[in-house]
Amino acid sequence: MISIRKEILKVQNMTNLERYNKVFTDTFNIEVSELNDDFNTDEIAEWDSVTQLALVEALEDEFEIMFDTEDILNFKSYTEGRSILLKYQIDLEE
Amino acid sequence: MSSNLILDRKVCIVTGASRGIGLAIAIKFVKEGALVFANARNAESLSDDLASAEKHYPNLTIQYYDVTKSDEVKSAILEVKKLHGRIDVLVNNAGIVSYELVALIDFERFHQMLETNVVAVLRITQLVSRIMARQNSGSIINISSIVSTKGVKGQVSYAATKGAINAITIAAAKEFAEHTIRVNAVAPGMVGTERLLSIMGEKFQHKENDIGFGRVASPEEVADVCLFLASDMSSFVTGQIIGVDGSTIM
């Protein structure tokens, strides 16, 4: 069951990667261990257009950014999302 | 404690607010309690009127950006979102007007006008509507023109851009209805802005005879209609093109 996050996390003392992962685990209601390179729109049935927008919304709120339209369209995987965030100076390796 | 102000604490963005109708809207809104973000293209284009309005009204903030530049627009919208977490009203007022016969249309200028009057409106609407959809409310007001519905000799290219605005208004109203975002357009006739009055003596004086009320509108009269559309008084009004033309015969 997918839960649409409404509140901003902004949990202190979390790394960018932990915040990124939490958006996914909250949105898809999964464990962080399930997140890997295969977590994408082809493999995850629940990742539909509604979830796509929910993910974007949650990430925008969490990191205080706004995705360009092309980034919304290209955001098809957990891995791709990390690259997209880097474009907005959100480095998940830090 | 409840307020009697019509737009109490509503977060409003007004593009093209440096002068004329946009300035009147920004001032009208802030007087009614709104938190207004008034757009001017840059510091050079800033009018003394808007500069003094910012000094006079603490809740009026000038934002500099060119509506045709997506990065600048996005930064401005993001700034408002970071500050207030919401956007209640967007007034798409920034625009270019032109007067020429079809044979004299400069297509480079026409493309520039399309970019400002149409593409930029869609771009900012796209960004703001995403925020409004999350809050499940909002009012988008597009400034159209009487020439879009009644036509006029010598403004075919301008009328084309405002016709597009009407179409955007009607279609967006349908698309955003599920998020309770209202989209309406205001279509003024001749408005007594400084720009119009400066050229009216030469070109348009005889046109006043075509206005049933015998005079041009004031920018404040257009702003009044925008105030209605921005407020909860128009909570069930969407997809409308509202004329403000004093019974003009085109």
mmCIF file of C-alpha atoms in Angstrom:
data_model
loop_
_atom_site.group_PDB
_atom_site.id
_atom_site.type_symbol
_atom_site.label_atom_id
_atom_site.label_comp_id
_atom_site.label_asym_id
_atom_site.label_seq_id
_atom_site.Cartn_x
_atom_site.Cartn_y
_atom_site.Cartn_z
ATOM 1 C CA MET A 1 0.000 0.000 0.000
ATOM 2 C CA ILE A 2 1.474 3.345 -1.019
ATOM 3 C CA SER A 3 1.329 6.176 1.425
ATOM 4 C CA ILE A 4 1.493 9.731 0.125
ATOM 5 C CA ARG A 5 3.668 11.782 2.415
ATOM 6 C CA LYS A 6 2.312 15.161 3.366
ATOM 7 C CA GLU A 7 4.633 16.370 6.076
ATOM 8 C CA ILE A 8 8.185 17.509 5.605
ATOM 9 C CA LEU A 9 10.758 15.292 7.287
ATOM 10 C CA LYS A 10 13.765 17.515 7.768
ATOM 11 C CA VAL A 11 14.904 15.221 10.509
ATOM 12 C CA GLN A 12 18.035 16.558 12.062
ATOM 13 C CA ASN A 13 21.226 14.558 12.004
ATOM 14 C CA MET A 14 20.225 12.560 8.941
ATOM 15 C CA THR A 15 22.493 12.432 5.926
ATOM 16 C CA ASN A 16 21.182 13.425 2.529
ATOM 17 C CA LEU A 17 21.144 9.764 1.533
ATOM 18 C CA GLU A 18 19.143 8.822 4.613
ATOM 19 C CA ARG A 19 16.662 11.580 3.856
ATOM 20 C CA TYR A 20 16.430 10.444 0.232
ATOM 21 C CA ASN A 21 15.890 6.855 1.276
ATOM 22 C CA LYS A 22 13.259 7.826 3.825
ATOM 23 C CA VAL A 23 11.219 9.560 1.140
ATOM 24 C CA PHE A 24 11.217 6.288 -0.787
ATOM 25 C CA THR A 25 10.490 4.052 2.173
ATOM 26 C CA ASP A 26 7.665 6.308 3.317
ATOM 27 C CA THR A 27 6.180 6.669 -0.144
ATOM 28 C CA PHE A 28 6.317 2.985 -1.045
ATOM 29 C CA ASN A 29 5.957 1.688 2.488
ATOM 30 C CA ILE A 30 9.028 -0.531 2.176
ATOM 31 C CA GLU A 31 12.251 -1.267 4.031
ATOM 32 C CA VAL A 32 15.412 0.584 3.100
ATOM 33 C CA SER A 33 17.060 -2.746 2.272
ATOM 34 C CA GLU A 34 14.742 -3.032 -0.728
ATOM 35 C CA LEU A 35 16.254 0.052 -2.374
ATOM 36 C CA ASN A 36 18.808 -0.758 -5.051
ATOM 37 C CA ASP A 37 19.584 -0.219 -8.736
ATOM 38 C CA ASP A 38 16.651 -2.402 -9.715
ATOM 39 C CA PHE A 39 14.162 -0.221 -7.935
ATOM 40 C CA ASN A 40 12.612 1.419 -11.003
ATOM 41 C CA THR A 41 9.352 1.917 -12.839
ATOM 42 C CA ASP A 42 9.770 -1.296 -14.820
ATOM 43 C CA GLU A 43 10.213 -3.467 -11.750
ATOM 44 C CA ILE A 44 7.960 -1.774 -9.220
ATOM 45 C CA ALA A 45 4.301 -2.034 -10.116
ATOM 46 C CA GLU A 46 3.312 0.572 -7.534
ATOM 47 C CA TRP A 47 5.544 3.192 -9.193
ATOM 48 C CA ASP A 48 2.883 4.759 -11.404
ATOM 49 C CA SER A 49 2.351 8.389 -12.426
ATOM 50 C CA VAL A 50 0.548 9.230 -9.198
ATOM 51 C CA THR A 51 3.386 7.818 -7.119
ATOM 52 C CA GLN A 52 5.845 9.590 -9.405
ATOM 53 C CA LEU A 53 4.336 12.946 -8.544
ATOM 54 C CA ALA A 54 4.127 12.037 -4.870
ATOM 55 C CA LEU A 55 7.838 11.173 -4.877
ATOM 56 C CA VAL A 56 8.707 14.430 -6.630
ATOM 57 C CA GLU A 57 6.544 16.386 -4.217
ATOM 58 C CA ALA A 58 8.135 14.753 -1.202
ATOM 59 C CA LEU A 59 11.675 15.272 -2.487
ATOM 60 C CA GLU A 60 10.953 18.889 -3.388
ATOM 61 C CA ASP A 61 9.670 19.540 0.107
ATOM 62 C CA GLU A 62 12.453 17.601 1.786
ATOM 63 C CA PHE A 63 15.296 19.291 -0.073
ATOM 64 C CA GLU A 64 13.574 22.623 -0.824
ATOM 65 C CA ILE A 65 14.025 22.392 -4.571
ATOM 66 C CA MET A 66 11.721 22.373 -7.595
ATOM 67 C CA PHE A 67 12.230 19.775 -10.290
ATOM 68 C CA ASP A 68 12.384 20.848 -13.909
ATOM 69 C CA THR A 69 9.746 19.175 -16.037
ATOM 70 C CA GLU A 70 12.367 17.082 -17.828
ATOM 71 C CA ASP A 71 13.586 15.785 -14.477
ATOM 72 C CA ILE A 72 10.090 14.757 -13.454
ATOM 73 C CA LEU A 73 9.743 12.878 -16.723
ATOM 74 C CA ASN A 74 13.181 11.245 -16.414
ATOM 75 C CA PHE A 75 12.788 10.223 -12.799
ATOM 76 C CA LYS A 76 12.235 6.543 -13.463
ATOM 77 C CA SER A 77 14.450 4.865 -10.918
ATOM 78 C CA TYR A 78 15.963 5.133 -7.466
ATOM 79 C CA THR A 79 19.385 5.503 -9.073
ATOM 80 C CA GLU A 80 18.250 8.120 -11.594
ATOM 81 C CA GLY A 81 16.761 10.139 -8.767
ATOM 82 C CA ARG A 82 20.157 10.381 -7.129
ATOM 83 C CA SER A 83 21.637 11.811 -10.320
ATOM 84 C CA ILE A 84 18.780 14.273 -10.620
ATOM 85 C CA LEU A 85 19.283 15.519 -7.077
ATOM 86 C CA LEU A 86 22.957 16.095 -7.806
ATOM 87 C CA LYS A 87 21.854 18.517 -10.494
ATOM 88 C CA TYR A 88 20.268 20.553 -7.714
ATOM 89 C CA GLN A 89 23.470 20.441 -5.655
ATOM 90 C CA ILE A 90 22.100 17.720 -3.385
ATOM 91 C CA ASP A 91 24.988 15.312 -3.036
ATOM 92 C CA LEU A 92 23.878 12.012 -1.530
ATOM 93 C CA GLU A 93 27.441 10.883 -0.981
ATOM 94 C CA GLU A 94 28.060 13.556 1.621
ATOM 95 C CA MET B 1 -9.287 37.432 16.087
ATOM 96 C CA SER B 2 -10.900 37.488 12.682
ATOM 97 C CA SER B 3 -9.954 40.047 10.073
ATOM 98 C CA ASN B 4 -12.214 42.050 7.817
ATOM 99 C CA LEU B 5 -9.578 42.150 5.135
ATOM 100 C CA ILE B 6 -10.655 40.360 1.970
ATOM 101 C CA LEU B 7 -7.293 38.709 1.274
ATOM 102 C CA ASP B 8 -6.080 38.339 4.839
ATOM 103 C CA ARG B 9 -2.628 36.623 4.775
ATOM 104 C CA LYS B 10 -3.183 35.169 1.310
ATOM 105 C CA VAL B 11 0.109 34.662 -0.504
ATOM 106 C CA CYS B 12 -0.167 36.322 -3.901
ATOM 107 C CA ILE B 13 2.166 36.630 -6.869
ATOM 108 C CA VAL B 14 1.576 39.393 -9.398
ATOM 109 C CA THR B 15 3.716 39.472 -12.525
ATOM 110 C CA GLY B 16 4.386 42.675 -14.400
ATOM 111 C CA ALA B 17 3.617 44.763 -11.335
ATOM 112 C CA SER B 18 5.892 47.677 -11.992
ATOM 113 C CA ARG B 19 3.210 49.877 -13.474
ATOM 114 C CA GLY B 20 -0.312 50.062 -14.858
ATOM 115 C CA ILE B 21 -2.787 47.273 -14.142
ATOM 116 C CA GLY B 22 -0.220 45.057 -12.413
ATOM 117 C CA LEU B 23 0.768 47.819 -10.017
ATOM 118 C CA ALA B 24 -2.875 48.551 -9.231
ATOM 119 C CA ILE B 25 -3.508 44.872 -8.526
ATOM 120 C CA ALA B 26 -0.464 44.550 -6.257
ATOM 121 C CA ILE B 27 -1.457 47.597 -4.226
ATOM 122 C CA LYS B 28 -5.118 46.598 -4.070
ATOM 123 C CA PHE B 29 -4.188 43.134 -2.819
ATOM 124 C CA VAL B 30 -1.729 44.306 -0.191
ATOM 125 C CA LYS B 31 -4.249 46.838 1.103
ATOM 126 C CA GLU B 32 -6.645 43.927 1.574
ATOM 127 C CA GLY B 33 -4.190 42.047 3.738
ATOM 128 C CA ALA B 34 -2.401 39.903 1.185
ATOM 129 C CA LEU B 35 1.278 39.020 1.279
ATOM 130 C CA VAL B 36 2.166 40.225 -2.195
ATOM 131 C CA PHE B 37 5.167 39.268 -4.283
ATOM 132 C CA ALA B 38 5.263 41.863 -7.030
ATOM 133 C CA ASN B 39 7.362 41.051 -10.051
ATOM 134 C CA ALA B 40 9.440 43.521 -12.020
ATOM 135 C CA ARG B 41 11.772 42.453 -14.807
ATOM 136 C CA ASN B 42 14.842 44.087 -13.288
ATOM 137 C CA ALA B 43 15.939 47.036 -11.201
ATOM 138 C CA GLU B 44 16.170 49.219 -14.290
ATOM 139 C CA SER B 45 12.537 48.597 -15.197
ATOM 140 C CA LEU B 46 11.328 49.220 -11.655
ATOM 141 C CA SER B 47 8.951 52.147 -11.456
ATOM 142 C CA ASP B 48 9.110 54.741 -8.715
ATOM 143 C CA ASP B 49 5.514 53.828 -7.876
ATOM 144 C CA LEU B 50 6.302 50.192 -7.136
ATOM 145 C CA ALA B 51 9.491 51.107 -5.291
ATOM 146 C CA SER B 52 7.577 53.479 -3.028
ATOM 147 C CA ALA B 53 4.781 50.918 -2.582
ATOM 148 C CA GLU B 54 7.327 48.445 -1.244
ATOM 149 C CA LYS B 55 8.510 51.022 1.260
ATOM 150 C CA HIS B 56 4.975 51.893 2.283
ATOM 151 C CA TYR B 57 3.585 48.356 2.590
ATOM 152 C CA PRO B 58 5.674 45.879 4.625
ATOM 153 C CA ASN B 59 3.777 42.959 3.102
ATOM 154 C CA LEU B 60 4.681 43.885 -0.468
ATOM 155 C CA THR B 61 7.921 42.367 -1.707
ATOM 156 C CA ILE B 62 9.441 43.083 -5.094
ATOM 157 C CA GLN B 63 10.877 40.109 -6.939
ATOM 158 C CA TYR B 64 13.077 40.697 -9.951
ATOM 159 C CA TYR B 65 12.807 38.173 -12.738
ATOM 160 C CA ASP B 66 12.164 37.973 -16.446
ATOM 161 C CA VAL B 67 9.025 35.865 -16.902
ATOM 162 C CA THR B 68 10.484 34.412 -20.094
ATOM 163 C CA LYS B 69 13.507 32.966 -18.266
ATOM 164 C CA SER B 70 12.593 29.678 -16.652
ATOM 165 C CA ASP B 71 15.476 29.618 -14.166
ATOM 166 C CA GLU B 72 14.604 33.065 -12.870
ATOM 167 C CA VAL B 73 10.925 32.209 -12.608
ATOM 168 C CA LYS B 74 11.622 28.976 -10.761
ATOM 169 C CA SER B 75 13.913 30.688 -8.266
ATOM 170 C CA ALA B 76 11.255 33.280 -7.525
ATOM 171 C CA ILE B 77 8.518 30.694 -7.025
ATOM 172 C CA LEU B 78 10.779 28.593 -4.850
ATOM 173 C CA GLU B 79 11.593 31.644 -2.750
ATOM 174 C CA VAL B 80 7.898 32.215 -2.056
ATOM 175 C CA LYS B 81 7.373 28.542 -1.272
ATOM 176 C CA LYS B 82 10.288 28.495 1.150
ATOM 177 C CA LEU B 83 9.013 31.596 2.912
ATOM 178 C CA HIS B 84 5.355 30.691 3.217
ATOM 179 C CA GLY B 85 4.983 27.069 2.128
ATOM 180 C CA ARG B 86 2.021 27.967 -0.060
ATOM 181 C CA ILE B 87 0.809 30.175 -2.901
ATOM 182 C CA ASP B 88 -2.833 31.218 -2.851
ATOM 183 C CA VAL B 89 -3.099 33.536 -5.838
ATOM 184 C CA LEU B 90 -1.204 33.969 -9.089
ATOM 185 C CA VAL B 91 -1.944 36.909 -11.341
ATOM 186 C CA ASN B 92 -0.418 36.483 -14.779
ATOM 187 C CA ASN B 93 -0.299 40.108 -15.815
ATOM 188 C CA ALA B 94 3.100 40.621 -17.444
ATOM 189 C CA GLY B 95 2.686 41.089 -21.143
ATOM 190 C CA ILE B 96 3.643 42.933 -24.284
ATOM 191 C CA VAL B 97 1.135 44.876 -26.349
ATOM 192 C CA SER B 98 1.512 45.875 -29.958
ATOM 193 C CA TYR B 99 -0.418 47.855 -32.508
ATOM 194 C CA GLU B 100 0.137 47.172 -36.202
ATOM 195 C CA LEU B 101 -1.724 46.132 -39.317
ATOM 196 C CA VAL B 102 -1.264 42.558 -40.487
ATOM 197 C CA ALA B 103 0.919 43.683 -43.356
ATOM 198 C CA LEU B 104 3.282 45.287 -40.873
ATOM 199 C CA ILE B 105 3.625 42.459 -38.366
ATOM 200 C CA ASP B 106 7.245 41.988 -37.377
ATOM 201 C CA PHE B 107 7.479 38.254 -36.751
ATOM 202 C CA GLU B 108 10.517 38.515 -34.553
ATOM 203 C CA ARG B 109 8.516 40.773 -32.287
ATOM 204 C CA PHE B 110 5.501 38.497 -32.595
ATOM 205 C CA HIS B 111 7.539 35.537 -31.364
ATOM 206 C CA GLN B 112 8.777 37.673 -28.492
ATOM 207 C CA MET B 113 5.183 38.567 -27.685
ATOM 208 C CA LEU B 114 4.142 34.896 -27.818
ATOM 209 C CA GLU B 115 6.984 34.017 -25.478
ATOM 210 C CA THR B 116 5.955 36.667 -22.945
ATOM 211 C CA ASN B 117 2.169 36.636 -23.285
ATOM 212 C CA VAL B 118 1.623 32.896 -23.708
ATOM 213 C CA VAL B 119 4.610 30.618 -23.065
ATOM 214 C CA ALA B 120 5.655 32.434 -19.904
ATOM 215 C CA VAL B 121 2.105 32.279 -18.580
ATOM 216 C CA LEU B 122 2.024 28.523 -19.090
ATOM 217 C CA ARG B 123 5.437 28.107 -17.511
ATOM 218 C CA ILE B 124 4.639 29.972 -14.318
ATOM 219 C CA THR B 125 1.207 28.365 -14.183
ATOM 220 C CA GLN B 126 2.838 24.943 -14.391
ATOM 221 C CA LEU B 127 5.112 25.664 -11.440
ATOM 222 C CA VAL B 128 2.566 27.422 -9.257
ATOM 223 C CA SER B 129 -0.213 24.925 -9.925
ATOM 224 C CA ARG B 130 2.008 22.125 -8.614
ATOM 225 C CA ILE B 131 2.228 23.953 -5.307
ATOM 226 C CA MET B 132 -1.465 24.860 -5.303
ATOM 227 C CA ALA B 133 -2.395 21.235 -6.031
ATOM 228 C CA ARG B 134 -0.647 20.121 -2.838
ATOM 229 C CA GLN B 135 -2.629 22.582 -0.760
ATOM 230 C CA ASN B 136 -5.768 21.728 -2.746
ATOM 231 C CA SER B 137 -6.661 25.360 -3.320
ATOM 232 C CA GLY B 138 -5.667 28.417 -5.300
ATOM 233 C CA SER B 139 -6.766 31.077 -7.713
ATOM 234 C CA ILE B 140 -5.028 31.823 -10.991
ATOM 235 C CA ILE B 141 -6.011 35.033 -12.729
ATOM 236 C CA ASN B 142 -4.889 35.667 -16.277
ATOM 237 C CA ILE B 143 -5.030 39.150 -17.706
ATOM 238 C CA SER B 144 -6.562 38.888 -21.157
ATOM 239 C CA SER B 145 -8.008 41.654 -23.320
ATOM 240 C CA ILE B 146 -11.238 42.642 -24.964
ATOM 241 C CA VAL B 147 -9.491 42.210 -28.327
ATOM 242 C CA SER B 148 -9.365 38.457 -27.692
ATOM 243 C CA THR B 149 -13.129 38.121 -27.818
ATOM 244 C CA LYS B 150 -14.244 41.079 -29.917
ATOM 245 C CA GLY B 151 -11.258 41.710 -32.170
ATOM 246 C CA VAL B 152 -9.946 45.022 -33.369
ATOM 247 C CA LYS B 153 -8.284 46.329 -36.478
ATOM 248 C CA GLY B 154 -4.550 46.747 -36.008
ATOM 249 C CA GLN B 155 -4.056 44.255 -33.188
ATOM 250 C CA VAL B 156 -4.305 40.853 -34.854
ATOM 251 C CA SER B 157 -1.014 39.567 -33.448
ATOM 252 C CA TYR B 158 -1.757 40.824 -29.944
ATOM 253 C CA ALA B 159 -5.290 39.397 -30.149
ATOM 254 C CA ALA B 160 -3.801 36.021 -31.072
ATOM 255 C CA THR B 161 -1.797 35.918 -27.853
ATOM 256 C CA LYS B 162 -4.759 36.936 -25.726
ATOM 257 C CA GLY B 163 -6.997 34.419 -27.485
ATOM 258 C CA ALA B 164 -4.482 31.808 -26.412
ATOM 259 C CA ILE B 165 -4.758 33.091 -22.856
ATOM 260 C CA ASN B 166 -8.515 32.575 -22.946
ATOM 261 C CA ALA B 167 -8.048 29.022 -24.196
ATOM 262 C CA ILE B 168 -5.464 28.319 -21.497
ATOM 263 C CA THR B 169 -7.843 29.703 -18.894
ATOM 264 C CA ILE B 170 -10.774 27.557 -19.913
ATOM 265 C CA ALA B 171 -8.753 24.359 -20.323
ATOM 266 C CA ALA B 172 -6.665 24.824 -17.173
ATOM 267 C CA ALA B 173 -9.823 25.463 -15.171
ATOM 268 C CA LYS B 174 -11.012 21.993 -16.158
ATOM 269 C CA GLU B 175 -7.674 20.320 -15.487
ATOM 270 C CA PHE B 176 -7.155 21.934 -12.092
ATOM 271 C CA ALA B 177 -10.743 21.636 -10.866
ATOM 272 C CA GLU B 178 -10.001 18.370 -9.074
ATOM 273 C CA HIS B 179 -7.531 20.295 -6.908
ATOM 274 C CA THR B 180 -9.988 23.158 -6.296
ATOM 275 C CA ILE B 181 -7.705 25.520 -8.155
ATOM 276 C CA ARG B 182 -9.752 28.167 -9.908
ATOM 277 C CA VAL B 183 -8.581 29.703 -13.177
ATOM 278 C CA ASN B 184 -10.205 32.805 -14.596
ATOM 279 C CA ALA B 185 -9.316 35.595 -16.964
ATOM 280 C CA VAL B 186 -10.039 39.287 -16.845
ATOM 281 C CA ALA B 187 -10.466 40.928 -20.230
ATOM 282 C CA PRO B 188 -10.181 44.708 -19.931
ATOM 283 C CA GLY B 189 -11.188 47.126 -22.639
ATOM 284 C CA MET B 190 -9.318 50.394 -22.823
ATOM 285 C CA VAL B 191 -7.641 51.116 -19.506
ATOM 286 C CA GLY B 192 -6.249 54.489 -18.553
ATOM 287 C CA THR B 193 -2.719 53.386 -17.892
ATOM 288 C CA GLU B 194 0.072 55.886 -18.312
ATOM 289 C CA ARG B 195 1.141 54.069 -21.451
ATOM 290 C CA LEU B 196 -2.276 54.329 -23.057
ATOM 291 C CA LEU B 197 -2.911 57.878 -21.958
ATOM 292 C CA SER B 198 0.432 58.967 -23.384
ATOM 293 C CA ILE B 199 -0.540 57.777 -26.850
ATOM 294 C CA MET B 200 -4.275 58.291 -26.580
ATOM 295 C CA GLY B 201 -4.175 61.899 -27.568
ATOM 296 C CA GLU B 202 -2.567 61.042 -30.862
ATOM 297 C CA LYS B 203 -4.192 57.772 -31.856
ATOM 298 C CA PHE B 204 -7.051 56.765 -29.650
ATOM 299 C CA GLN B 205 -9.012 59.831 -28.626
ATOM 300 C CA HIS B 206 -11.852 59.014 -31.000
ATOM 301 C CA LYS B 207 -11.997 55.532 -29.485
ATOM 302 C CA GLU B 208 -13.492 56.867 -26.268
ATOM 303 C CA ASN B 209 -16.669 57.410 -28.243
ATOM 304 C CA ASP B 210 -16.824 53.651 -28.686
ATOM 305 C CA ILE B 211 -17.050 53.078 -24.958
ATOM 306 C CA GLY B 212 -20.622 53.046 -23.677
ATOM 307 C CA PHE B 213 -19.546 54.642 -20.420
ATOM 308 C CA GLY B 214 -17.782 57.398 -22.376
ATOM 309 C CA ARG B 215 -14.431 56.917 -20.669
ATOM 310 C CA VAL B 216 -11.630 54.453 -20.270
ATOM 311 C CA ALA B 217 -11.390 52.206 -17.223
ATOM 312 C CA SER B 218 -9.031 52.986 -14.407
ATOM 313 C CA PRO B 219 -6.428 50.347 -13.523
ATOM 314 C CA GLU B 220 -8.091 50.133 -10.114
ATOM 315 C CA GLU B 221 -11.370 49.060 -11.716
ATOM 316 C CA VAL B 222 -9.578 46.129 -13.310
ATOM 317 C CA ALA B 223 -7.858 45.395 -10.008
ATOM 318 C CA ASP B 224 -11.261 45.283 -8.280
ATOM 319 C CA VAL B 225 -12.350 42.379 -10.480
ATOM 320 C CA CYS B 226 -9.055 40.634 -9.772
ATOM 321 C CA LEU B 227 -9.668 41.148 -6.064
ATOM 322 C CA PHE B 228 -13.009 39.395 -6.400
ATOM 323 C CA LEU B 229 -11.420 36.500 -8.286
ATOM 324 C CA ALA B 230 -8.564 36.229 -5.797
ATOM 325 C CA SER B 231 -10.917 36.182 -2.826
ATOM 326 C CA ASP B 232 -13.152 33.516 -1.386
ATOM 327 C CA MET B 233 -16.122 35.519 -2.683
ATOM 328 C CA SER B 234 -15.538 33.820 -6.031
ATOM 329 C CA SER B 235 -15.078 30.356 -4.538
ATOM 330 C CA PHE B 236 -17.304 28.688 -7.144
ATOM 331 C CA VAL B 237 -16.182 30.753 -10.154
ATOM 332 C CA THR B 238 -13.755 29.137 -12.572
ATOM 333 C CA GLY B 239 -13.101 28.993 -16.306
ATOM 334 C CA GLN B 240 -14.592 32.447 -16.891
ATOM 335 C CA ILE B 241 -13.439 35.302 -19.103
ATOM 336 C CA ILE B 242 -14.735 38.412 -17.374
ATOM 337 C CA GLY B 243 -14.895 41.612 -19.398
ATOM 338 C CA VAL B 244 -14.116 44.964 -17.809
ATOM 339 C CA ASP B 245 -14.911 47.253 -20.697
ATOM 340 C CA GLY B 246 -17.690 49.702 -19.813
ATOM 341 C CA SER B 247 -19.757 48.431 -22.750
ATOM 342 C CA THR B 248 -17.158 48.950 -25.428
ATOM 343 C CA ILE B 249 -18.056 48.624 -29.074
ATOM 344 C CA MET B 250 -15.096 47.291 -30.968
#
